[in-house]
Short mmCIF file of C-alpha atoms in Angstrom, two decimals:
data_model
loop_
_atom_site.label_atom_id
_atom_site.label_comp_id
_atom_site.label_asym_id
_atom_site.label_seq_id
_atom_site.Cartn_x
_atom_site.Cartn_y
_atom_site.Cartn_z
CA MET A 1 95.20 -179.82 -84.48
CA VAL A 2 93.24 -180.38 -87.88
CA SER A 3 95.46 -182.22 -90.54
CA LEU A 4 95.85 -180.95 -94.73
CA ASP A 5 94.23 -184.27 -95.30
CA GLU A 6 91.00 -183.65 -93.09
CA LEU A 7 90.94 -179.71 -94.60
CA LEU A 8 91.44 -181.17 -98.15
CA SER A 9 88.34 -183.74 -97.48
CA LEU A 10 86.32 -180.82 -96.57
CA ARG A 11 86.88 -178.76 -99.22
CA LEU A 12 86.39 -181.28 -102.16
CA GLY A 13 82.71 -182.13 -100.73
CA MET A 14 81.83 -178.44 -100.38
CA LEU A 15 82.89 -178.03 -104.33
CA VAL A 16 80.32 -181.24 -105.03
CA ALA A 17 77.48 -178.80 -105.62
CA PHE A 18 79.83 -177.30 -108.33
CA PRO A 19 79.29 -179.96 -111.48
CA GLU A 20 81.29 -177.90 -113.62
CA CYS A 21 84.38 -178.30 -111.69
CA ARG A 22 87.00 -180.36 -112.56
CA THR A 23 88.02 -183.42 -110.30
CA ASP A 24 90.82 -184.98 -112.15
CA GLU A 25 94.46 -185.50 -110.23
CA ARG A 26 95.57 -181.72 -111.21
CA ALA A 27 92.36 -180.24 -110.37
CA ILE A 28 92.42 -182.15 -106.58
CA ALA A 29 96.50 -180.69 -106.40
CA HIS A 30 95.54 -177.21 -106.79
CA PRO A 31 93.15 -176.88 -103.62
CA ARG A 32 95.74 -178.72 -101.53
CA GLU A 33 98.39 -176.77 -102.61
CA ARG A 34 96.27 -173.79 -101.53
CA LEU A 35 95.48 -175.13 -98.31
CA ALA A 36 98.59 -176.30 -97.20
CA GLY A 37 100.18 -172.39 -97.58
CA PHE A 38 96.93 -171.66 -95.65
CA LEU A 39 97.32 -174.01 -93.08
CA ALA A 40 101.16 -173.27 -92.86
CA GLY A 41 100.78 -169.47 -92.19
CA ALA A 42 97.66 -169.68 -90.09
CA GLU A 43 97.21 -167.75 -86.69
CA ALA A 44 94.28 -170.21 -85.16
CA VAL A 45 92.54 -173.17 -86.39
CA ASP A 46 89.34 -174.49 -84.89
CA VAL A 47 88.37 -177.66 -85.43
CA LEU A 48 84.83 -179.86 -85.09
CA ARG A 49 85.28 -183.96 -84.87
CA THR A 50 83.15 -186.78 -84.17
CA GLY A 51 85.58 -189.69 -83.64
CA ASP A 52 88.40 -189.32 -86.15
CA ARG A 53 86.13 -187.46 -88.84
CA ALA A 54 86.59 -183.77 -89.26
CA ARG A 55 83.13 -182.17 -90.03
CA ALA A 56 83.99 -178.67 -89.61
CA ALA A 57 87.42 -176.10 -89.58
CA VAL A 58 87.51 -172.48 -89.12
CA VAL A 59 91.02 -170.95 -90.03
CA PHE A 60 91.92 -167.50 -89.45
CA GLY A 61 95.23 -166.35 -91.21
CA ALA A 62 98.09 -164.29 -90.86
CA PRO A 63 97.74 -160.96 -92.41
CA ILE A 64 98.98 -160.59 -95.51
CA SER A 65 99.49 -157.97 -98.41
CA GLY A 66 96.43 -157.98 -100.44
CA MET A 67 95.43 -156.21 -103.73
CA LEU A 68 97.43 -153.18 -104.27
CA GLY A 69 99.33 -153.66 -101.15
CA MET A 70 96.62 -153.55 -98.88
CA PRO A 71 96.62 -155.23 -95.45
CA THR A 72 94.15 -158.14 -95.51
CA ARG A 73 93.56 -161.10 -93.10
CA PRO A 74 91.81 -164.21 -94.25
CA GLY A 75 89.98 -166.53 -93.28
CA GLY A 76 88.42 -169.97 -94.16
CA VAL A 77 85.60 -172.08 -93.08
CA LEU A 78 85.44 -175.36 -94.53
CA CYS A 79 82.13 -177.54 -93.54
CA VAL A 80 80.67 -180.81 -94.53
CA PRO A 81 77.54 -179.14 -96.66
CA GLU A 82 74.37 -181.05 -95.45
CA ASP A 83 75.55 -181.02 -91.35
CA ARG A 84 73.61 -178.13 -90.01
CA GLU A 85 74.96 -178.72 -86.61
CA ALA A 86 78.75 -178.18 -87.71
CA GLN A 87 77.51 -174.89 -90.08
CA GLU A 88 76.41 -173.87 -86.67
CA TRP A 89 79.55 -174.34 -84.72
CA ALA A 90 81.73 -173.05 -87.72
CA ALA A 91 79.40 -169.67 -87.23
CA GLU A 92 79.53 -169.58 -83.61
CA LYS A 93 83.65 -169.96 -83.91
CA LEU A 94 83.59 -166.52 -86.30
CA VAL A 95 81.24 -164.87 -84.13
CA GLU A 96 83.61 -165.68 -80.92
CA ALA A 97 86.49 -164.34 -83.04
CA ARG A 98 84.89 -161.03 -84.05
CA ASP A 99 86.38 -158.86 -81.21
CA ARG A 100 89.96 -159.73 -82.38
CA LEU A 101 89.32 -159.00 -86.19
CA ASP A 102 89.45 -155.67 -87.69
CA SER A 103 88.23 -154.77 -91.47
CA SER A 104 91.11 -156.55 -93.10
CA PHE A 105 89.49 -159.52 -92.42
CA VAL A 106 87.57 -161.38 -95.56
CA THR A 107 86.54 -164.86 -95.98
CA ILE A 108 84.94 -166.31 -98.74
CA LEU A 109 81.61 -168.71 -97.94
CA SER A 110 80.95 -171.32 -100.27
CA SER A 111 77.05 -171.38 -101.07
CA SER A 112 76.92 -174.78 -99.94
CA LEU A 113 77.40 -172.86 -96.01
CA PRO A 114 74.31 -170.63 -96.27
CA GLN A 115 73.45 -171.61 -92.15
CA VAL A 116 76.96 -170.21 -91.81
CA LEU A 117 75.69 -167.12 -93.05
CA ALA A 118 72.52 -166.85 -91.81
CA SER A 119 74.37 -167.39 -88.31
CA VAL A 120 76.76 -164.69 -88.57
CA GLU A 121 75.22 -162.12 -91.00
CA GLY A 122 74.43 -158.97 -89.00
CA ARG A 123 76.68 -160.09 -85.45
CA GLY A 124 79.70 -158.00 -86.55
CA PHE A 125 80.00 -159.78 -90.50
CA ARG A 126 78.36 -158.42 -93.54
CA VAL A 127 78.00 -159.74 -97.45
CA GLN A 128 80.48 -157.22 -99.53
CA ALA A 129 79.65 -159.30 -102.58
CA LEU A 130 78.41 -161.97 -104.26
CA LEU A 131 80.70 -164.48 -106.24
CA LEU A 132 79.03 -165.95 -109.73
CA HIS A 133 79.78 -168.29 -112.19
CA GLY A 134 78.31 -168.86 -115.57
CA ASN A 135 78.52 -170.97 -118.55
CA PRO A 136 79.67 -168.54 -121.75
CA GLN A 137 77.42 -170.31 -124.17
CA VAL A 138 74.74 -170.55 -122.10
CA ALA A 139 74.55 -167.33 -121.31
CA PHE A 140 75.02 -166.25 -124.55
CA ASP A 141 71.92 -168.50 -126.07
CA ARG A 142 69.83 -167.44 -122.90
CA LEU A 143 70.49 -163.46 -124.12
CA GLY A 144 69.44 -164.13 -127.60
CA GLY A 145 72.83 -165.07 -129.45
CA ASP A 146 74.04 -163.38 -132.45
CA ARG A 147 70.64 -162.28 -133.55
CA GLU A 148 69.79 -160.30 -130.60
CA LEU A 149 73.67 -159.01 -130.87
CA GLY A 150 72.91 -157.66 -134.31
CA ALA A 151 69.62 -155.86 -133.32
CA ARG A 152 71.08 -154.45 -130.42
CA GLU A 153 73.98 -153.22 -132.38
CA CYS A 154 71.54 -151.18 -135.33
CA ARG A 155 69.47 -149.97 -132.40
CA LEU A 156 71.65 -148.32 -130.23
CA ARG A 157 73.85 -147.05 -132.95
CA ASP A 158 70.48 -145.56 -134.89
CA ASP A 159 68.62 -144.53 -131.87
CA HIS A 160 71.23 -143.03 -129.48
CA GLY A 161 74.30 -142.71 -131.91
CA LEU A 162 76.16 -145.36 -129.48
CA GLU A 163 78.77 -147.83 -130.56
CA ALA A 164 80.66 -150.74 -129.25
CA SER A 165 84.36 -151.38 -130.39
CA ARG A 166 87.83 -152.26 -129.50
CA LEU A 167 89.88 -150.16 -127.41
CA ARG A 168 92.55 -149.05 -129.01
CA THR A 169 94.31 -145.62 -128.38
CA ALA A 170 95.92 -144.06 -125.29
CA GLU A 171 93.32 -141.42 -125.06
CA GLN A 172 90.49 -143.84 -124.72
CA ILE A 173 92.44 -145.64 -121.79
CA GLU A 174 92.97 -142.35 -119.85
CA ARG A 175 89.26 -141.70 -120.37
CA LEU A 176 88.31 -145.33 -119.21
CA VAL A 177 90.62 -144.93 -115.82
CA GLU A 178 88.67 -141.12 -115.23
CA LEU A 179 85.30 -143.34 -115.89
CA ARG A 180 86.46 -145.96 -113.24
CA ARG A 181 87.60 -143.59 -110.79
CA ALA A 182 84.18 -141.42 -110.88
CA PHE A 183 82.32 -144.66 -110.87
CA PHE A 184 83.67 -146.26 -107.77
CA THR A 185 83.79 -142.59 -106.20
CA SER A 186 80.42 -142.27 -106.75
CA ASN A 187 79.35 -145.96 -105.81
CA PRO A 188 81.46 -147.33 -103.11
CA GLN A 189 79.28 -149.71 -102.34
CA VAL A 190 79.99 -152.12 -105.30
CA SER A 191 83.49 -151.33 -105.47
CA PRO A 192 86.00 -154.18 -105.18
CA ILE A 193 88.38 -152.33 -102.82
CA ASN A 194 87.20 -152.64 -99.02
CA THR A 195 84.88 -149.65 -98.27
CA ALA A 196 86.64 -149.70 -94.77
CA TRP A 197 89.84 -148.84 -96.16
CA SER A 198 90.17 -144.88 -96.73
CA ILE A 199 91.30 -144.47 -100.56
CA ASP A 200 93.69 -141.53 -100.49
CA GLU A 201 95.86 -139.77 -103.33
CA GLU A 202 98.14 -141.93 -103.44
CA LEU A 203 96.39 -145.07 -103.14
CA GLN A 204 93.88 -143.69 -105.84
CA SER A 205 97.28 -142.86 -107.85
CA GLN A 206 98.16 -146.74 -107.44
CA ILE A 207 95.05 -148.33 -108.18
CA ASP A 208 94.78 -146.02 -111.46
CA ALA A 209 97.98 -147.52 -112.63
CA PHE A 210 96.54 -150.99 -111.87
CA VAL A 211 93.58 -150.03 -114.60
CA ARG A 212 95.62 -148.48 -116.45
CA ARG A 213 97.70 -151.67 -117.10
CA THR A 214 95.19 -153.92 -117.43
CA LEU A 215 93.32 -151.99 -120.05
CA GLN A 216 96.95 -151.67 -122.15
CA ASN A 217 97.46 -155.39 -122.04
CA GLY A 218 93.86 -155.75 -123.18
CA ALA A 219 94.22 -153.30 -125.94
CA ARG A 220 97.43 -155.24 -127.39
CA GLU A 221 96.63 -156.73 -131.05
CA ASP A 222 97.05 -160.10 -129.93
CA ALA A 223 94.93 -159.57 -127.17
CA ALA A 224 91.65 -157.68 -128.15
CA THR A 225 89.76 -158.23 -125.12
CA GLN A 226 89.32 -154.84 -123.85
CA PHE A 227 86.10 -152.73 -125.72
CA VAL A 228 85.07 -149.02 -125.45
CA VAL A 229 81.33 -147.51 -125.70
CA SER A 230 81.16 -143.97 -127.73
CA ARG A 231 79.08 -141.58 -129.22
CA SER A 232 80.51 -139.28 -131.69
CA GLU A 233 83.63 -140.32 -130.99
CA GLU A 234 83.30 -139.34 -127.00
CA VAL A 235 84.07 -142.39 -124.65
CA VAL A 236 80.89 -143.15 -122.58
CA GLY A 237 82.10 -146.39 -121.14
CA GLY A 238 84.00 -149.36 -121.56
CA PHE A 239 84.21 -153.30 -120.77
CA GLY A 240 86.29 -156.37 -121.32
CA VAL A 241 87.64 -159.74 -120.44
CA VAL A 242 89.39 -159.88 -117.64
CA GLN A 243 91.40 -162.42 -115.50
CA TYR A 244 91.70 -164.52 -118.19
CA GLU A 245 93.17 -167.83 -117.25
CA ASP A 246 93.62 -171.74 -117.52
CA SER A 247 92.22 -173.01 -113.92
CA PRO A 248 93.12 -176.52 -112.78
CA LEU A 249 89.40 -176.32 -111.19
CA TRP A 250 87.33 -174.86 -113.69
CA GLY A 251 89.21 -175.12 -117.05
CA ARG A 252 89.73 -171.75 -119.32
CA CYS A 253 87.98 -169.07 -117.61
CA ALA A 254 87.57 -164.98 -117.28
CA GLY A 255 85.91 -162.40 -115.69
CA VAL A 256 84.29 -158.97 -117.23
CA GLU A 257 84.25 -155.91 -116.17
CA VAL A 258 81.73 -152.75 -117.27
CA PHE A 259 81.64 -149.32 -116.98
CA LEU A 260 78.89 -146.62 -118.06
CA THR A 261 78.54 -142.99 -117.46
CA PRO A 262 75.05 -142.37 -115.90
CA ALA A 263 74.27 -140.59 -119.36
CA VAL A 264 73.89 -143.94 -121.13
CA GLN A 265 72.64 -146.25 -118.62
CA GLY A 266 69.31 -147.42 -118.99
CA ARG A 267 69.61 -148.18 -122.86
CA GLY A 268 70.06 -151.62 -122.89
CA LEU A 269 73.27 -151.29 -123.15
CA GLY A 270 73.87 -153.94 -120.49
CA VAL A 271 72.79 -156.87 -122.68
CA LEU A 272 74.65 -155.99 -125.38
CA LEU A 273 77.74 -155.57 -123.89
CA TYR A 274 77.45 -159.16 -122.15
CA LEU A 275 76.89 -160.44 -125.76
CA VAL A 276 79.98 -159.01 -127.26
CA LEU A 277 81.82 -160.21 -124.24
CA LEU A 278 80.38 -163.41 -124.30
CA ARG A 279 80.89 -163.92 -127.96
CA ARG A 280 84.50 -162.75 -127.61
CA MET A 281 84.97 -165.45 -124.46
CA LEU A 282 83.90 -168.39 -126.78
CA GLU A 283 86.51 -167.17 -129.65
CA LEU A 284 89.05 -167.34 -126.74
CA GLY A 285 87.71 -171.20 -125.76
CA VAL A 286 86.37 -169.77 -122.06
CA ARG A 287 84.45 -172.92 -120.50
CA THR A 288 83.55 -170.70 -117.23
CA PHE A 289 82.91 -166.75 -116.43
CA HIS A 290 83.29 -165.45 -113.01
CA GLY A 291 82.82 -162.44 -110.89
CA THR A 292 82.53 -160.77 -107.98
CA THR A 293 79.77 -158.34 -107.92
CA ALA A 294 77.38 -156.35 -105.41
CA ASN A 295 75.83 -154.18 -107.79
CA PRO A 296 72.39 -155.27 -108.18
CA ALA A 297 71.90 -154.71 -111.86
CA VAL A 298 74.64 -156.95 -112.57
CA VAL A 299 73.12 -159.36 -110.47
CA HIS A 300 69.73 -159.07 -112.07
CA LEU A 301 71.35 -159.54 -115.49
CA SER A 302 73.48 -162.49 -114.28
CA ARG A 303 70.00 -164.22 -113.34
CA LYS A 304 68.63 -163.84 -116.97
CA MET A 305 72.08 -165.77 -118.04
CA GLY A 306 71.80 -168.78 -115.68
CA ARG A 307 74.83 -168.05 -113.87
CA SER A 308 74.87 -169.25 -110.65
CA LEU A 309 75.95 -168.44 -106.84
CA ARG A 310 79.23 -169.75 -106.03
CA GLY A 311 79.53 -167.89 -102.70
CA TRP A 312 79.63 -164.71 -100.76
CA LYS A 313 82.42 -162.49 -99.65
CA VAL A 314 82.20 -161.70 -96.15
CA VAL A 315 84.05 -158.86 -94.25
CA ARG A 316 84.23 -157.83 -90.64
CA GLY A 317 81.75 -154.65 -89.89
CA HIS A 318 77.88 -153.76 -90.19
CA TYR A 319 75.97 -152.63 -93.29
CA ASP A 320 75.62 -149.36 -92.12
CA GLU A 321 79.56 -148.83 -92.22
CA ARG A 322 79.87 -149.25 -95.90
#
């Protein structure tokens, strides 16, 4: 059996790869609390030791109610980053367990554990999405800052009749709910919902309600975190700052979300929308912006912004099952 202190030591060792991560007492207490809950609900724990030192641990959690009440079985892989042998051991433990794991299994592999990913990918597991981190100021500057923001706003307005503005009305909100539904229905491979789950009418209604609440909250006068792209008052896209919080590990952080209709894609809108969002995040004092994505266009733009890979969202299944 592995102790909480051993798990915490492994976890903190993996966080060294992220210099922006806080290391004060409050920050350390955060992973300790999460690991304690995870360990208490674990169905199985495997640990690799040399003497009294834990080199790796693989934890299989009990099924929980995940996003929108969907069943999720979390897994955890903790390992000394520079220990190749320990990473290979952890990978084999995952592969050994694959037959008792179904499509509800999900684990977040740290980018400090590339050997684990290389050893499990294609052996009953696949990457569903990348976890990316970035600094809003660095990203804003690398995209051109205020000068580029103003220039792109003018070009898009004058050349394409497109305008980005704050989300304000109930009609705009309902249009964005429709756009989001249509986008992920047509592009399930980039959906945050596990593609192994069947999205029936009832579940889609729950997803729509969740999106609607998020948009309504972001449209409040005291929030101003949701925006809309329009052409002649017709809504053709939306974007916003989401999951805005003060994290013990990362400081004030936020995520971003962008949806555009196919008719307006490929016109330089992506850079403009990110510039608007990044400036708003700077106004809000955001220190780190993060996200989980499988969208190649977002990954490409993220490289331009200098975002770093924090990990991989790995699920049970094969790539041809998406």
